[in-house]
Every structure is written in C-alpha cells, then in structure tokens.
Amino acid sequence: MDPSATTSSPRQPFTAGTATAKKKKKKTTAEFLSHDVLCIIFSFLDLFQLIRCSAVSTSWRKAINKLKLNQTEYFKQRYNDPNGLQDASSSQRSLSEQAEQLAMERHALALQRAPASVIQWKGHSVGVNQCRMKMGKVLTGVGDKVVGLVGTRICIWNRTETRNVFSSRENLFTKGLCMRYVDPEAVIGCEDGKVRVFDLYSRKCSQIIKMHEGPVTCLAFTDDQLLVSGSSLGTLSLSDLSSDQRVVLLGSTFSAGIKTLCFNPSSYMVFAGSTAGNVSCWDLRKTNRSLWETRVSPNVVYSMHHLRNDTSTLVVGGIDGVLRIVDQVTGEVISRCIMDDSSTVLHRSTERFGTVQIESKKLKRLSEDDRIDLMPRASRPQITCLAVGMEKVVTTHNDKYIRVWKFRK
C-alpha cells in the first residue's frame, strides 16, 4: 500500500488536475533502485555507457559523479591503467572534457579503419544536392535550407506559408553563386566578386564588400563573424562584417578555382577545396601562406566537413564519388571509401509517413594504388554534399537517394 494513503491530511476532491499531479509524482523503475544496487550495476559499464546513463535521471547522474566512476573508466581506456589510477590533478577534469576527448579519438579511429556500411533510401522525387546534420537529425534538399537563392533574389521558406520572395527593387543583385545565413543576416557571394549582406528583417542590403576580382564561389563564417570567401580565380579572402573593406587577401597556390570552404572553430583552420581536386589548409592567425596543400582527388572537390570539435580528421567528397578521410594536420589522405554494390541487402521500414525500402551495402576501402576510373560508377556516384556526425557521414549525390555511411569499431 502507498504510505501516502494513510496520512491524516484532508481528502482532496478528485479532479483531472489531481490526476495529473499524481502522475507527475509517480516514480520510475530507475528511481526505485537503491544506491548500492546502482553502484554495482554502474561498475560493469564503460565510459560511453556511463555517459548515457548519467542522462537518464538526476539520481543516476549524482551516483555516477559521486563515485567518480567516470574518471576511473576514463583512465582505464585512455591510459590502459587497469586500476584507473592517475595523479589527483588529472582526475579533477570534468566528465564533459573527458568524454569529448575520448569521443573525438574514437570517432577518428572509426573513420580511418573501422568496419562500415552504407544505407540508402529514396528520400526525394527529384535530385537532391544539399544535406545538413545536427543532433542526429538529417536535413536534405535542393539549395539552402530555409533561406535560399533563386536567380538574383533571396527567398524565404516557411513551413506554414508559401515561398516568400524579397520584392524590393533595391534587393536585386548580380547573380548569386553561394550563400551563408546567420540570423538576422544573409550573406550572398556574387558573380561580380562582391559579397552582399542582407538584413532579413528590414529586407534591405546593409553592406556591399568587394572581396575578389572574379566570381565569389563559396563562403564560410567564423564564430567571431569573420567572413572567409573563395573565388573562381583561386583566391581566398578574409573580411570583417563590421567593415566594408577586405581585411586580407590570403592568396592561393591553386591553379584552379576554389569550390568549397570549411572552417574549424577549435583550431581556427580553414580548409579550401578546388575544382582541380586540391585541398589546402590555412591558419587564420597566420595569413601569409597555407600550411599544406594536397591533391586528394583527380577531379572537383564539392564538399568537406568535420565534427565541430574534431581537430584530426576532415571528410572530403567530390565528383569521382570517393569518400576520403584527410588528416587535418598534415593533409595526408588516410582512407578512401566507396560502396560495395555486390553486397546489397534490401529491407523495409515502416515510418509515420509510410513504408520505406532501405538498401544496405558494405563499405569498401581502397588502397592508394587502386584505379578509381576502372570502378563502376554505381559504386561511386558523385558526392555533391556531405555532413559529418559521430562515427557517421551523410551524403547527397544529385539523385533521389539519401545515403548514410556508418563507421563502427
């Protein structure tokens, strides 16, 4: 019997609100477990399992933190210490710091050499060439996601309204080739070498910055609102949105145009991919020359990405359809992957919106000497865009399919 039923407090009338309150007070099975039982259970788990458990409830998180189980497991895995003992100063590091370091190492190793598979499904009725990933969720489409370019105008899409086009005549501009959106501003790279900044609330162009002599083909933002841009002439420029002048011309050793940019806020490095298959790395704190430049592909590099806090691996995709893992520090290509079409397995998944046919394929890692041009195109459709998640990569290929590459140790 519930002890609360024997109290001498006056009986309350039964209402919907009372029922709701009682439901809120109902304990979960996890909360009924005693502290000693929790300790025994948690002692069998590794660091990643402990992190997941700490998100279940407040009582579990307190038990894990109080017993310092996370520190013990961290040192067992990080330093091969069977007892989990290290100096006191090291053991004071927070769970989040320990988890992040170990997770990034695990992620990098998985991309480099873990067994992997590729799942794909038809997600669109037309070709799709853009993808994003955040918190495990995937967004795909044609063009940018909410704010996009249509010819010489900016468009805004709202889930509850039709497409909204900027109508003011002053917002017409030379054809836009690329765009980045940081609320409340949309930054457009144009054919005339200028970058135009639009305030989406006032619907006016607030800035025009001359960045290049040739067309601006790609843009990237830093966390402190510096704007990096690449051009079809192979030049790289850096500008501050608080100024209407170019801050610095980084220059380039490319003999071809820059197709894509990727900025790493953890290392302050920016990576540039070219139409000739080159990838170069620049430290924005030392803008006099690139740190390295590597020919990673014989053809155009369309897209590059990495986890926000990962300073070791960069995933690169392009027209030849090979997914490459590049070392951020040296520029060395450490892994090359394509799909193995001979290993296709079909199964169906029932979702809220209907039944989806999913194809699963094994991943094939290539050596440096493999002839890519002799491999079937079906195994390596061009990669138009990619997004990196923890031990996974999402790719689009200008066809109707969405593909997820899953790397597991």
Short mmCIF file of N, CA, C and O in Angstrom, two decimals, residues 2 4 9-26:
data_model
loop_
_atom_site.label_atom_id
_atom_site.label_comp_id
_atom_site.label_asym_id
_atom_site.label_seq_id
_atom_site.Cartn_x
_atom_site.Cartn_y
_atom_site.Cartn_z
N ASP A 2 0.41 2.27 -0.70
CA ASP A 2 1.14 3.54 -0.76
C ASP A 2 1.07 4.23 0.60
O ASP A 2 -0.02 4.50 1.10
N SER A 4 1.40 7.18 1.48
CA SER A 4 0.72 8.47 1.43
C SER A 4 -0.77 8.34 1.64
O SER A 4 -1.45 9.29 2.01
N SER A 9 -4.08 13.97 6.38
CA SER A 9 -4.45 15.18 5.67
C SER A 9 -5.84 15.03 5.09
O SER A 9 -6.27 13.93 4.76
N PRO A 10 -6.60 16.12 5.00
CA PRO A 10 -7.96 16.04 4.50
C PRO A 10 -8.00 15.53 3.07
O PRO A 10 -7.11 15.82 2.28
N ARG A 11 -9.06 14.75 2.80
CA ARG A 11 -9.20 14.16 1.47
C ARG A 11 -9.49 15.26 0.45
O ARG A 11 -10.33 16.12 0.65
N GLN A 12 -8.78 15.23 -0.65
CA GLN A 12 -8.96 16.22 -1.71
C GLN A 12 -9.94 15.68 -2.74
O GLN A 12 -9.95 14.48 -3.03
N PRO A 13 -10.80 16.53 -3.29
CA PRO A 13 -11.70 16.08 -4.35
C PRO A 13 -10.91 15.63 -5.56
O PRO A 13 -9.89 16.22 -5.91
N PHE A 14 -11.39 14.57 -6.21
CA PHE A 14 -10.68 14.02 -7.37
C PHE A 14 -11.00 14.86 -8.60
O PHE A 14 -12.16 15.01 -8.98
N THR A 15 -10.02 15.42 -9.20
CA THR A 15 -10.20 16.21 -10.43
C THR A 15 -9.14 15.79 -11.43
O THR A 15 -8.19 15.06 -11.11
N ALA A 16 -9.29 16.30 -12.66
CA ALA A 16 -8.29 16.00 -13.70
C ALA A 16 -6.92 16.52 -13.30
O ALA A 16 -5.90 15.90 -13.52
N GLY A 17 -6.93 17.70 -12.63
CA GLY A 17 -5.66 18.27 -12.19
C GLY A 17 -4.99 17.42 -11.14
O GLY A 17 -3.79 17.25 -11.11
N THR A 18 -5.81 16.84 -10.22
CA THR A 18 -5.26 15.97 -9.19
C THR A 18 -4.64 14.74 -9.83
O THR A 18 -3.56 14.28 -9.43
N ALA A 19 -5.31 14.19 -10.83
CA ALA A 19 -4.79 13.00 -11.51
C ALA A 19 -3.47 13.30 -12.18
O ALA A 19 -2.53 12.51 -12.12
N THR A 20 -3.39 14.48 -12.79
CA THR A 20 -2.15 14.87 -13.45
C THR A 20 -1.01 15.01 -12.46
O THR A 20 0.10 14.57 -12.69
N ALA A 21 -1.34 15.61 -11.30
CA ALA A 21 -0.31 15.78 -10.26
C ALA A 21 0.19 14.44 -9.76
O ALA A 21 1.38 14.25 -9.52
N LYS A 22 -0.73 13.47 -9.59
CA LYS A 22 -0.33 12.15 -9.11
C LYS A 22 0.56 11.45 -10.13
O LYS A 22 1.51 10.76 -9.79
N LYS A 23 0.25 11.66 -11.41
CA LYS A 23 1.07 11.05 -12.45
C LYS A 23 2.48 11.60 -12.42
O LYS A 23 3.44 10.90 -12.60
N LYS A 24 2.58 12.89 -12.13
CA LYS A 24 3.90 13.51 -12.09
C LYS A 24 4.74 12.99 -10.94
O LYS A 24 5.95 12.91 -11.01
N LYS A 25 4.09 12.60 -9.85
CA LYS A 25 4.81 12.13 -8.67
C LYS A 25 5.20 10.67 -8.77
O LYS A 25 5.97 10.17 -7.98
N LYS A 26 4.63 9.97 -9.76
CA LYS A 26 4.89 8.54 -9.89
C LYS A 26 6.36 8.30 -10.20
O LYS A 26 6.94 8.90 -11.10
#
